[in-house]
Coordinates of C-alpha atoms in Angstrom, one line a residue:
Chain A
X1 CA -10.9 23.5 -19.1
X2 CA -11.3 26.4 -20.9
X3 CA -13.2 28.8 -18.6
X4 CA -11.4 28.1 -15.6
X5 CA -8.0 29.4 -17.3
X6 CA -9.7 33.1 -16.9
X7 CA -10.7 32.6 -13.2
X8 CA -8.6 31.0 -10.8
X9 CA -11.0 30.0 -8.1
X10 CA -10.1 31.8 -4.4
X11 CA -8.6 29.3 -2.2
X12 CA -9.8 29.8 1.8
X13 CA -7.2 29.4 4.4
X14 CA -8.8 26.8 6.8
X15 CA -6.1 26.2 9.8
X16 CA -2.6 27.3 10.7
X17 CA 0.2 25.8 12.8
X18 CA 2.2 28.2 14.1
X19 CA 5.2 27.7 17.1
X20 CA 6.6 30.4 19.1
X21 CA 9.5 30.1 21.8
X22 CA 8.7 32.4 25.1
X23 CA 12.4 31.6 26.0
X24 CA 11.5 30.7 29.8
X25 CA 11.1 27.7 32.0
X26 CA 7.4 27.1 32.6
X27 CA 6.0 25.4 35.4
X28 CA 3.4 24.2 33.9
X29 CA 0.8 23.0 37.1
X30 CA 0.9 26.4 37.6
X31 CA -0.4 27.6 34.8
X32 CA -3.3 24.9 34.4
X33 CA -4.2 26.1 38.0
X34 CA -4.6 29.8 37.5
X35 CA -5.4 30.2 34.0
X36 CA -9.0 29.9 32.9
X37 CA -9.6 27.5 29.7
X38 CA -6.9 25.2 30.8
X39 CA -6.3 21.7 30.7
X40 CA -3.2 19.8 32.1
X41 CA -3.2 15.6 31.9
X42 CA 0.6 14.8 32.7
X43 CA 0.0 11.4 32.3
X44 CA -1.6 12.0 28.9
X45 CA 0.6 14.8 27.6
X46 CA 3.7 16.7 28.7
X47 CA 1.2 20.4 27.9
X48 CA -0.6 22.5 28.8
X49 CA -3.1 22.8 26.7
X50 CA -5.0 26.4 26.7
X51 CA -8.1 27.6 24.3
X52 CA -9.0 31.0 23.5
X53 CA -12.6 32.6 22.1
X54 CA -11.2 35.6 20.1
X55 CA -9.4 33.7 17.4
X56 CA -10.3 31.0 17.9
X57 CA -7.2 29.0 18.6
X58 CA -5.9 26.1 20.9
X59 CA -2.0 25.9 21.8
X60 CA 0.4 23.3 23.5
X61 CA 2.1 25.0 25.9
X62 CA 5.5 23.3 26.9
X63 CA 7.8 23.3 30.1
X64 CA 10.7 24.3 28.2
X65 CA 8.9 27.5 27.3
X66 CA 7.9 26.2 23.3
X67 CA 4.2 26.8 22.6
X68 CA 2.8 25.6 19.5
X69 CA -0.5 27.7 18.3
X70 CA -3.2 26.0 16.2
X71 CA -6.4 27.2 14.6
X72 CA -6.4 30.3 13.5
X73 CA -7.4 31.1 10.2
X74 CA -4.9 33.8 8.8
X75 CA -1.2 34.2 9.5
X76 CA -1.7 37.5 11.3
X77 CA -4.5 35.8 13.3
X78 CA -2.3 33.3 14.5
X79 CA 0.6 35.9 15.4
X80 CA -1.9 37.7 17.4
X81 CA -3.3 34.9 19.3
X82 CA 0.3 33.7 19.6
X83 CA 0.8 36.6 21.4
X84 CA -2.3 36.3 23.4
X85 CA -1.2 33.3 24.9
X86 CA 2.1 34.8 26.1
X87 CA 0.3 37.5 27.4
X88 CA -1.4 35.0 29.5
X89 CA 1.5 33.1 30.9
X90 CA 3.1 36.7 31.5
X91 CA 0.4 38.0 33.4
X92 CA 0.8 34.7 35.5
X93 CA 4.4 35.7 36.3
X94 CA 7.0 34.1 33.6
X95 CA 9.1 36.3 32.1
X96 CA 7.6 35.6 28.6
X97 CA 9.3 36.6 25.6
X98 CA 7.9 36.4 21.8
X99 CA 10.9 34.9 20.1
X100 CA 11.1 33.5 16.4
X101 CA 7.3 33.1 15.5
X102 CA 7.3 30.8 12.3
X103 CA 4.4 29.1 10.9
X104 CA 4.9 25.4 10.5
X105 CA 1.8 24.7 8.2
X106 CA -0.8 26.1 6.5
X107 CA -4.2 24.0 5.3
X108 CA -6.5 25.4 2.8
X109 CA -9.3 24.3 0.6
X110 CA -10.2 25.4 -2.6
X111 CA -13.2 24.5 -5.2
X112 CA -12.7 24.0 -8.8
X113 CA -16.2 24.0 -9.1
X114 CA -16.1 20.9 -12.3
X115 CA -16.0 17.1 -11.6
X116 CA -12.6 16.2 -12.2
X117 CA -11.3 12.8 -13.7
X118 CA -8.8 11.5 -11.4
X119 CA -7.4 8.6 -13.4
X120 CA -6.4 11.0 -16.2
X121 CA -4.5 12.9 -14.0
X122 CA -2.4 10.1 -12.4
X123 CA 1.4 10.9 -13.6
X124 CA 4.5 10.8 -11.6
X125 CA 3.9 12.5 -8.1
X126 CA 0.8 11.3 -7.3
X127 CA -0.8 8.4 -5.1
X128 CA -3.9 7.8 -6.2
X129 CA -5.2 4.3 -4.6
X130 CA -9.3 4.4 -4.8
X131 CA -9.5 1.4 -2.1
X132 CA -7.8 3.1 0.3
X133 CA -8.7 6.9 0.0
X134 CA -10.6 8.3 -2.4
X135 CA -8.9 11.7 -3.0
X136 CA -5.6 11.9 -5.2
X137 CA -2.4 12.7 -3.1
X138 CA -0.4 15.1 -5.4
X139 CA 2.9 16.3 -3.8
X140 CA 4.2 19.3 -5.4
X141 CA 8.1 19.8 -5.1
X142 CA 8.4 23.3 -6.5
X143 CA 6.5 24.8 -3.3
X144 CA 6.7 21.7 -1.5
X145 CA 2.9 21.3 -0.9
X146 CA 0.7 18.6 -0.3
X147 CA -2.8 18.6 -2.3
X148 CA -5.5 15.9 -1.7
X149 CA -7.5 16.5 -4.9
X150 CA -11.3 15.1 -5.1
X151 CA -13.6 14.2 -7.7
X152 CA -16.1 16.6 -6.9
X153 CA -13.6 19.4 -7.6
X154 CA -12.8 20.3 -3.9
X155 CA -9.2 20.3 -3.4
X156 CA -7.3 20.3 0.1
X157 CA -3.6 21.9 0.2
X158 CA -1.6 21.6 3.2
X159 CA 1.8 23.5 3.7
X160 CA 3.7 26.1 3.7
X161 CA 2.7 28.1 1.0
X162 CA 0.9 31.9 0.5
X163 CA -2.3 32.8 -1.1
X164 CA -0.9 33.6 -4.9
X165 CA 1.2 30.1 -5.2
X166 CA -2.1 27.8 -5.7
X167 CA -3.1 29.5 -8.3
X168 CA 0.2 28.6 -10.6
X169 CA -0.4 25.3 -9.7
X170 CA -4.0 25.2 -10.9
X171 CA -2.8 26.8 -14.1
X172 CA -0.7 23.6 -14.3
X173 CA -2.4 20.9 -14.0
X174 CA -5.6 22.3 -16.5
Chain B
X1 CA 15.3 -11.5 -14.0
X2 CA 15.2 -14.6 -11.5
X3 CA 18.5 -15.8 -13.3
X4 CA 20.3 -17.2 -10.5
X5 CA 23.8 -19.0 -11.7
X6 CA 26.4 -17.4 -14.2
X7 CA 25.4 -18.7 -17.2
X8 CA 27.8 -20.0 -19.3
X9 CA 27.9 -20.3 -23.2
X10 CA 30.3 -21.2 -25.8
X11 CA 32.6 -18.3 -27.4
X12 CA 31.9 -19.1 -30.5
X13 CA 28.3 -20.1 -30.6
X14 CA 26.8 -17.7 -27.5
X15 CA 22.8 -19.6 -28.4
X16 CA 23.6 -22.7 -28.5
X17 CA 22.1 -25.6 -26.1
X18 CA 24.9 -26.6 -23.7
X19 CA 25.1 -30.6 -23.4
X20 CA 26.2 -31.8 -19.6
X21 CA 28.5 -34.9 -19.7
X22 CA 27.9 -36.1 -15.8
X23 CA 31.0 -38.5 -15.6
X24 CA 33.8 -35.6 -16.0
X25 CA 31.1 -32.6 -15.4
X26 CA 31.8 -31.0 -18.4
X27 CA 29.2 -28.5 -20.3
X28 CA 29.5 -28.7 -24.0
X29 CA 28.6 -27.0 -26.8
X30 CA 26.3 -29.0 -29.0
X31 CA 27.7 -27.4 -31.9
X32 CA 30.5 -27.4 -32.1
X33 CA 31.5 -29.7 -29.2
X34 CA 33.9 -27.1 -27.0
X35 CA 34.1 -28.3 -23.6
X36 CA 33.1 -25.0 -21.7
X37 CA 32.8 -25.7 -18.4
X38 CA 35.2 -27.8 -16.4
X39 CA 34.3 -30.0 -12.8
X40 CA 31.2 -27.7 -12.9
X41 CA 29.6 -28.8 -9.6
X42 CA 26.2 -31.0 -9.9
X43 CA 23.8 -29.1 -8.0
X44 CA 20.7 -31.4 -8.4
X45 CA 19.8 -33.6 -5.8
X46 CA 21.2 -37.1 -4.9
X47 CA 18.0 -39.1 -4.4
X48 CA 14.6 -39.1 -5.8
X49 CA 12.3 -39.3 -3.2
X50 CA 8.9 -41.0 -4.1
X51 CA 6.0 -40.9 -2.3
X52 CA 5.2 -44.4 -1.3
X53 CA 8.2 -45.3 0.1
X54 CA 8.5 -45.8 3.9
X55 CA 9.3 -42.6 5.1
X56 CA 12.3 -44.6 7.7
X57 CA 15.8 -43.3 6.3
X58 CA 16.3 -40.4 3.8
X59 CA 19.6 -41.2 2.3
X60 CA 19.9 -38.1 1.1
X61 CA 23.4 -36.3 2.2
X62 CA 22.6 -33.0 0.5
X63 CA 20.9 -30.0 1.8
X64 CA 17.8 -28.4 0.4
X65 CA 18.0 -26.6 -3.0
X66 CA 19.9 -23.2 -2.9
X67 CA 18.5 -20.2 -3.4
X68 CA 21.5 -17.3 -3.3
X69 CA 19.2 -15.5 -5.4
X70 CA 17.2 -14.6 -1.6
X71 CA 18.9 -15.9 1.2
X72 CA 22.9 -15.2 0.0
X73 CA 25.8 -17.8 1.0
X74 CA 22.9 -20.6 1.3
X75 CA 24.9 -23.8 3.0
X76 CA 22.3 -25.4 4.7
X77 CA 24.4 -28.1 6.0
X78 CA 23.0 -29.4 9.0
X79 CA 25.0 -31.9 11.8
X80 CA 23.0 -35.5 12.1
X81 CA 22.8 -37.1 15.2
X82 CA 25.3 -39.2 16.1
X83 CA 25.5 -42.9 15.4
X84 CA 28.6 -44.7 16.5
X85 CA 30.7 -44.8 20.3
X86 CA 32.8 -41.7 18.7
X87 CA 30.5 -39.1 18.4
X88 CA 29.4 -39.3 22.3
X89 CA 31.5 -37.1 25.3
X90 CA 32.1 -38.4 28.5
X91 CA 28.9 -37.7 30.1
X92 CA 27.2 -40.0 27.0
X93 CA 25.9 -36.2 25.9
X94 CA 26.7 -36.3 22.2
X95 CA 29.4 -34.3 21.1
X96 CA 28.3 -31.6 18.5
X97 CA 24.9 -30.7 19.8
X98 CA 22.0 -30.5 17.6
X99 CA 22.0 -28.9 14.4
X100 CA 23.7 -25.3 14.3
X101 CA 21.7 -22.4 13.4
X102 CA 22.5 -21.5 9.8
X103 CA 22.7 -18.5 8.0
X104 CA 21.5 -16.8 11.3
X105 CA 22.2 -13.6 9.5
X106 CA 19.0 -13.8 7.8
X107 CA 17.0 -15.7 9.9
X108 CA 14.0 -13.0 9.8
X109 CA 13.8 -13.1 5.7
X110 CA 13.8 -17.0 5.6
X111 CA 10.8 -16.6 8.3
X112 CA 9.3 -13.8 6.0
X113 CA 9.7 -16.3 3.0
X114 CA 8.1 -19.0 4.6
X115 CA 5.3 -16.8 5.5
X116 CA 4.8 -15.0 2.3
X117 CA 4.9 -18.7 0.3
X118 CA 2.1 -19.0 3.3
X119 CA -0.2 -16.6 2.4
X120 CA 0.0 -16.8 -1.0
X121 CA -1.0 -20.9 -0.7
X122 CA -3.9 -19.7 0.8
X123 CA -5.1 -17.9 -2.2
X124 CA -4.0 -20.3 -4.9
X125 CA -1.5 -17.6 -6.2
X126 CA 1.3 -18.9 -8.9
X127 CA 5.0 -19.4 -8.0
X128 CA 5.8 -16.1 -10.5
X129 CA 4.0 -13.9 -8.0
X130 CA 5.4 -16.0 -5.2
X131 CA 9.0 -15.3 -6.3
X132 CA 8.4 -11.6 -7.3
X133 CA 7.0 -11.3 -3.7
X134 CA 10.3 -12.7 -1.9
X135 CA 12.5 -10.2 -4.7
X136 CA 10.6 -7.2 -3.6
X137 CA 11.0 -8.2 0.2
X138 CA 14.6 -8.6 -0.4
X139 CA 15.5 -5.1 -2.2
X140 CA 12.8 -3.5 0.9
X141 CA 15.1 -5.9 3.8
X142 CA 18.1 -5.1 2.4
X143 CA 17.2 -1.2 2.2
X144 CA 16.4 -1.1 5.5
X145 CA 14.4 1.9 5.5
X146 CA 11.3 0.3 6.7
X147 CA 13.1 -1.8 9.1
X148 CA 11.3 -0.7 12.3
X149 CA 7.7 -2.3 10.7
X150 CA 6.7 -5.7 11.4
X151 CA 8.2 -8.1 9.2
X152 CA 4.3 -9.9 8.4
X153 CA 3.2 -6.3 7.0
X154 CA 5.9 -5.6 4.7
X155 CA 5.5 -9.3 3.4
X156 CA 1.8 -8.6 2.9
X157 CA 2.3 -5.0 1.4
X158 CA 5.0 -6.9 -1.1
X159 CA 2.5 -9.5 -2.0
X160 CA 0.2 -7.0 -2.9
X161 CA 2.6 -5.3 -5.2
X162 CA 3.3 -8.1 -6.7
X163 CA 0.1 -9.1 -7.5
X164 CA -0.5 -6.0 -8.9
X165 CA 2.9 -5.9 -11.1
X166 CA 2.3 -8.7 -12.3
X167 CA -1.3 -7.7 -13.8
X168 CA -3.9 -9.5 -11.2
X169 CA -4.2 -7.6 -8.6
X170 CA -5.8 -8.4 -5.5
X171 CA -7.5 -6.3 -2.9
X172 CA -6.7 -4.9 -0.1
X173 CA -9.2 -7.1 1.6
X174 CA -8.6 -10.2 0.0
X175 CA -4.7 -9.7 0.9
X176 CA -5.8 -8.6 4.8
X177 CA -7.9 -12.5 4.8
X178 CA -4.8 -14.3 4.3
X179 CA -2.7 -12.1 6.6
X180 CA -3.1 -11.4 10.3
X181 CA -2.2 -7.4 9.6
X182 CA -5.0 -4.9 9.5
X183 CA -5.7 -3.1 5.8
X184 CA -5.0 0.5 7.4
X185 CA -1.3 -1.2 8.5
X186 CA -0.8 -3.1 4.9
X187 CA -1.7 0.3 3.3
X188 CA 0.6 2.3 4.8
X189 CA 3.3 -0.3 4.0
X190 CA 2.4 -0.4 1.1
X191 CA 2.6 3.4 0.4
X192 CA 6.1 3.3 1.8
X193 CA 7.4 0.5 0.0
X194 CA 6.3 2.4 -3.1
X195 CA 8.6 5.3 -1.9
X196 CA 11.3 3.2 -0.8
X197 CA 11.4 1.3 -4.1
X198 CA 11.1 4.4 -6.1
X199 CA 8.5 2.2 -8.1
X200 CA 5.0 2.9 -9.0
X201 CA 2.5 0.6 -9.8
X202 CA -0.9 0.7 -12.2
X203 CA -4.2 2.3 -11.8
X204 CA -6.4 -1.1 -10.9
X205 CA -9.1 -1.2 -13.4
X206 CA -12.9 -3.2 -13.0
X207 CA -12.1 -5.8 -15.3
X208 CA -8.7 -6.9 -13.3
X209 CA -11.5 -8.4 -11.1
X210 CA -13.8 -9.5 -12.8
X211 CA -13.6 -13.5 -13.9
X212 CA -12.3 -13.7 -10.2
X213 CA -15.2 -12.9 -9.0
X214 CA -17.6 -14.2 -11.4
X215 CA -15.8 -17.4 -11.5
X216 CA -16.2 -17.1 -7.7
X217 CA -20.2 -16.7 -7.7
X218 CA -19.9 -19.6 -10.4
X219 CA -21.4 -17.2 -13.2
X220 CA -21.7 -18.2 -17.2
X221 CA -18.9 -16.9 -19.5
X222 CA -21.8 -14.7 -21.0
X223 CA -22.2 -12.5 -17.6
X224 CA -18.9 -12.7 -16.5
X225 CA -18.6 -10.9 -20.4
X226 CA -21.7 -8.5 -19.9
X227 CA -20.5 -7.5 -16.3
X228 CA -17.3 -6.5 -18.0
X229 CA -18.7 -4.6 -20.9
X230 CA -21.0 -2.7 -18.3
X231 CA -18.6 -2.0 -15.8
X232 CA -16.0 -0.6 -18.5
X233 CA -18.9 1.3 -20.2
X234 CA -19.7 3.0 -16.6
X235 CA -16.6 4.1 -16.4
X236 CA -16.2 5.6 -19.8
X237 CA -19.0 7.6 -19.5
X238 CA -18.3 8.6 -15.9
X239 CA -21.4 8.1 -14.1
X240 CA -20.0 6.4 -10.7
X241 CA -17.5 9.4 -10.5
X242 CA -15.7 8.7 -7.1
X243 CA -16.2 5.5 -6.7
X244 CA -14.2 2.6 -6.1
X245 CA -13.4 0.3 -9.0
X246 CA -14.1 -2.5 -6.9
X247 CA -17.5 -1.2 -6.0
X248 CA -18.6 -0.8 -9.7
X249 CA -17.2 -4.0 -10.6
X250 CA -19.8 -5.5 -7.9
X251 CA -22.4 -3.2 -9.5
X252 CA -22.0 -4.2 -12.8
X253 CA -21.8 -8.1 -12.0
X254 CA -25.3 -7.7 -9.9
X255 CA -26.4 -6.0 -12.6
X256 CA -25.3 -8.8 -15.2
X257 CA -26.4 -11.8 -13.1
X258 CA -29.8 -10.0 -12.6
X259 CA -30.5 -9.5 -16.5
X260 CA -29.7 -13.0 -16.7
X261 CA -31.0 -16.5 -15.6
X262 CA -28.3 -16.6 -12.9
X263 CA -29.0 -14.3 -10.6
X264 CA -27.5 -13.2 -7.6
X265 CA -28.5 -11.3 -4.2
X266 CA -26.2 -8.2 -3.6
X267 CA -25.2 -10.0 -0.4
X268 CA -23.6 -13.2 -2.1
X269 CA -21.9 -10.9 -4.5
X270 CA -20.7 -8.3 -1.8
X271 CA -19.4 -11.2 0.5
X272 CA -17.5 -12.3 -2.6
X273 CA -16.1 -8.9 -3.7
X274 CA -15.4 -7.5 0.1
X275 CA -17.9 -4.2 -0.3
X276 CA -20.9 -3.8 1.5
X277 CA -24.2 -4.4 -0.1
X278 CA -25.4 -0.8 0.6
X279 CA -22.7 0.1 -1.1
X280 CA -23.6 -2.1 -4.3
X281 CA -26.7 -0.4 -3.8
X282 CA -25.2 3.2 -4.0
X283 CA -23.0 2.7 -7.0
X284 CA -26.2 0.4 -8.9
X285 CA -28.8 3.1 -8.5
X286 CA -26.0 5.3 -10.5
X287 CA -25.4 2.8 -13.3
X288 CA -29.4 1.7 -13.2
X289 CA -30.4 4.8 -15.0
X290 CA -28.6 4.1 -18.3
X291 CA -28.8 0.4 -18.2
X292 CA -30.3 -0.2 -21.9
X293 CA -26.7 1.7 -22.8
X294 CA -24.5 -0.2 -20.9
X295 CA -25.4 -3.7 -21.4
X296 CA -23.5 -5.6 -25.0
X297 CA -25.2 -5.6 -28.5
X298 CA -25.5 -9.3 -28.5
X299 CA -26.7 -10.3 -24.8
X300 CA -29.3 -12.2 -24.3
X301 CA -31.7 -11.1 -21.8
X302 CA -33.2 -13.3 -19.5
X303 CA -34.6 -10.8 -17.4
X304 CA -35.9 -7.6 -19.6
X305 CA -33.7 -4.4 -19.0
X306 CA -36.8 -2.5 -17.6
X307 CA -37.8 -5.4 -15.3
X308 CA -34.2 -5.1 -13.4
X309 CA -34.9 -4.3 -9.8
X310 CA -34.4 -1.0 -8.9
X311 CA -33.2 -0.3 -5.7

């Protein structure tokens, strides 16, 4: 542990969930029928859901004019292929608007690079259950964060968090 | 903590033994022979019932034995059928139809009772695990947080806790044989019953398994001992990092049995233990490497460590 107290290793941001309200009624048969990379199962799901190739990013686009944007891989990725998408549905003739943009959820992954004993590190806010997954659960309540921690060294955070906040925490727990 | 009844005790001597005189129903002190408890109600039962008597008539005129500790307000007074002219209505229907439902109000807990005491029959379990089983379903039923899951799961999540409390855990598997809910539905129960319950439980550990199992595959106290040693050592010295504890407790018992004159296939010991044999095989070739350090000072080879299989 005494190395890694130098170096706190880069974490990579690896998905982002993003929603966005265009503040119009969609019809959404519409849009499945006129846009290109489009796919609309009623039956299945109530949205439409819509791919682009320049981030690459999938969203759920709703009737009530919600869209929720997923895959992009850095927040100002996902604001711009937010605002793809409502270019797309504007250019099909909705009066699209790009109101309150928030991200919901960020996942990144991280290496500490050392094998690291789980049992030691079992304390109060973990789940650690080895029958039933093998990577600790650790939920951090300062920024609330989610952290699926394996043996290997590779750790998995999930929330809403930005780049410097991991880095306390990795402090912490050496 | 399963003291049901308000126990009463002498003011002047709180330890001593309390003496019950049936005629008046008086509890007295032994020592110093204050009568403490007045017309205290005998709750024990009115007949012994013996097994080889005909099973015609059971005199008995008292319910079954109360347990307000889990079901609260327990009467369970039922109405017989009738016997004389009095007890029949016009129609000759009798009057007072069948028995009345009682304590409807918990109904579903009785059932989950009955189907916990089920379960754990099925795998031999003690009546201390049995009990703390039906005390954690209680606090989780009467919390209600979990209310929308099925009844069956939460029972079997709760007798896993409870095995685990109580210092023998059980698998996942082992609980998922004796109940009809799958292990991904009795581990997320159990997950949320830890929440709910604000409790945690311990870190299961290979020797929590292990004269289960060897006892199971009808292994000597010699292996069942060496298996131990070697699984605990593995551990220590980290070389199955990542795996589960289950999985190097199989490891080390095939590794045991095989140094031994007992010896078992990987399949006997991984239909025993609920892992897969390749999986015994993973987590063996890791241990097999440092088998001369893992095995006791004083066991007795029956097999030679370089002669184990390797896999």
């Amino acid at each position: 542990a005494g190395f890694c107290n130098e170096k706190i290793p880069p974490s990579f941001l690896r998905n982002i969930v993003s929603t966005v309200n265009l503040a119009c009624k969609l019809d959404l048969k519409n849009i499945a029928l006129h846009a290109r990379n489009a796919e609309y199962n009623p039956k299945r799901f109530a949205a439409v859901i819509m791919r682009i190739r320049e981030p690459r990013t999938t969203a759920l686009i709703f009737s009530s004019g919600k869209m929720v944007c997923t895959g992009a891989k850095s927040e100002e990725q996902s604001r711009l292929a937010a605002r793809k998408y409502a270019r797309v549905v504007q250019k099909l003739g909705f009066p699209a608007k790009f109101l309150d943009f928030k991200i919901q959820n960020m996942v990144g992954s991280c290496d500490v690079r050392f094998p690291i004993r789980l049992e030691g590190l079992v304390l109060t806010h973990q789940h650690y259950e080895p029958e039933l997954f093998p990577g600790l659960v650790y939920r951090m309540v300062k920024p609330r964060i989610v952290l699926l921690i394996f043996v290997s060294g590779k750790v998995v955070l999930t929330g809403k968090w930005c780049l410097s906040l991991p880095a306390a925490h990795c402090y912490l727990i050496f | 903590i399963l003291d049901v009844l308000p126990r009463v005790t002498c003011p002047n001597h709180p330890d001593s033994i309390l003496v019950e005189d049936y005629r008046a129903g008086d509890m007295i002190c032994s020592e110093c022979g204050l009568v403490v408890g007045d017309r205290v109600i005998d709750v024990g039962s009115e007949w012994r019932t013996f097994s080889n008597d005909k099973a015609t008539k059971d005199p008995s005129r008292v319910g079954d034995t109360q347990n307000p500790l889990l079901s609260d307000g327990d009467l369970s007074t039922m109405i017989g059928k009738g016997t004389g002219a009095a007890s029949f209505d016009e129609f000759g229907n009798s009057k007072y139809q069948n028995r009345r439902t009682m304590s409807s109000s918990d109904r579903a807990m009785m059932n989950a009772f009955k189907e916990i005491t089920n379960m754990a029959d099925r795998i031999n379990l003690p009546r201390n695990i049995v009990d703390r089983t039906n005390n954690l379903f209680k606090q989780v039923y009467e919390q209600k947080s979990l209310k929308g899951r099925s009844n069956d799961a939460i029972a079997s999540a709760c007798l896993y806790i409870a095995c685990r409390q109580e210092g023998v855990p059980r698998t996942f598997k082992e609980i998922c044989a004796v109940s009809r809910i799958s292990k991904k539905e009795i581990g997320r129960c159990f997950k949320l019953i830890l929440k709910a319950l604000e409790t945690s439980v311990d870190l299961i550990t290979t020797g929590d398994f292990m004269s289960r199992f060897c006892s199971n595959l009808g292994l000597p106290k010699q292996v069942q001992m060496a298996a131990t040693h070697i699984a605990r050592k593995a551990v220590e010295l980290d070389l199955v990092p990542g795996r589960s504890p289950i999985s190097v407790a199989a490891a080390a018992i095939y590794m045991a049995s095989q140094a031994s004159s007992e010896k078992r296939t990987q399949k006997e010991i991984g239909d025993i233990a609920g892992v897969a044999d390749v999986t015994i095989r993973q987590s063996y070739r890791l241990i097999y490497p440092r088998a001369p350090d893992l095995f006791p000072a004083d066991f007795k080879f029956d097999t030679p460590v370089d002669k184990l299989p390797q896999l």
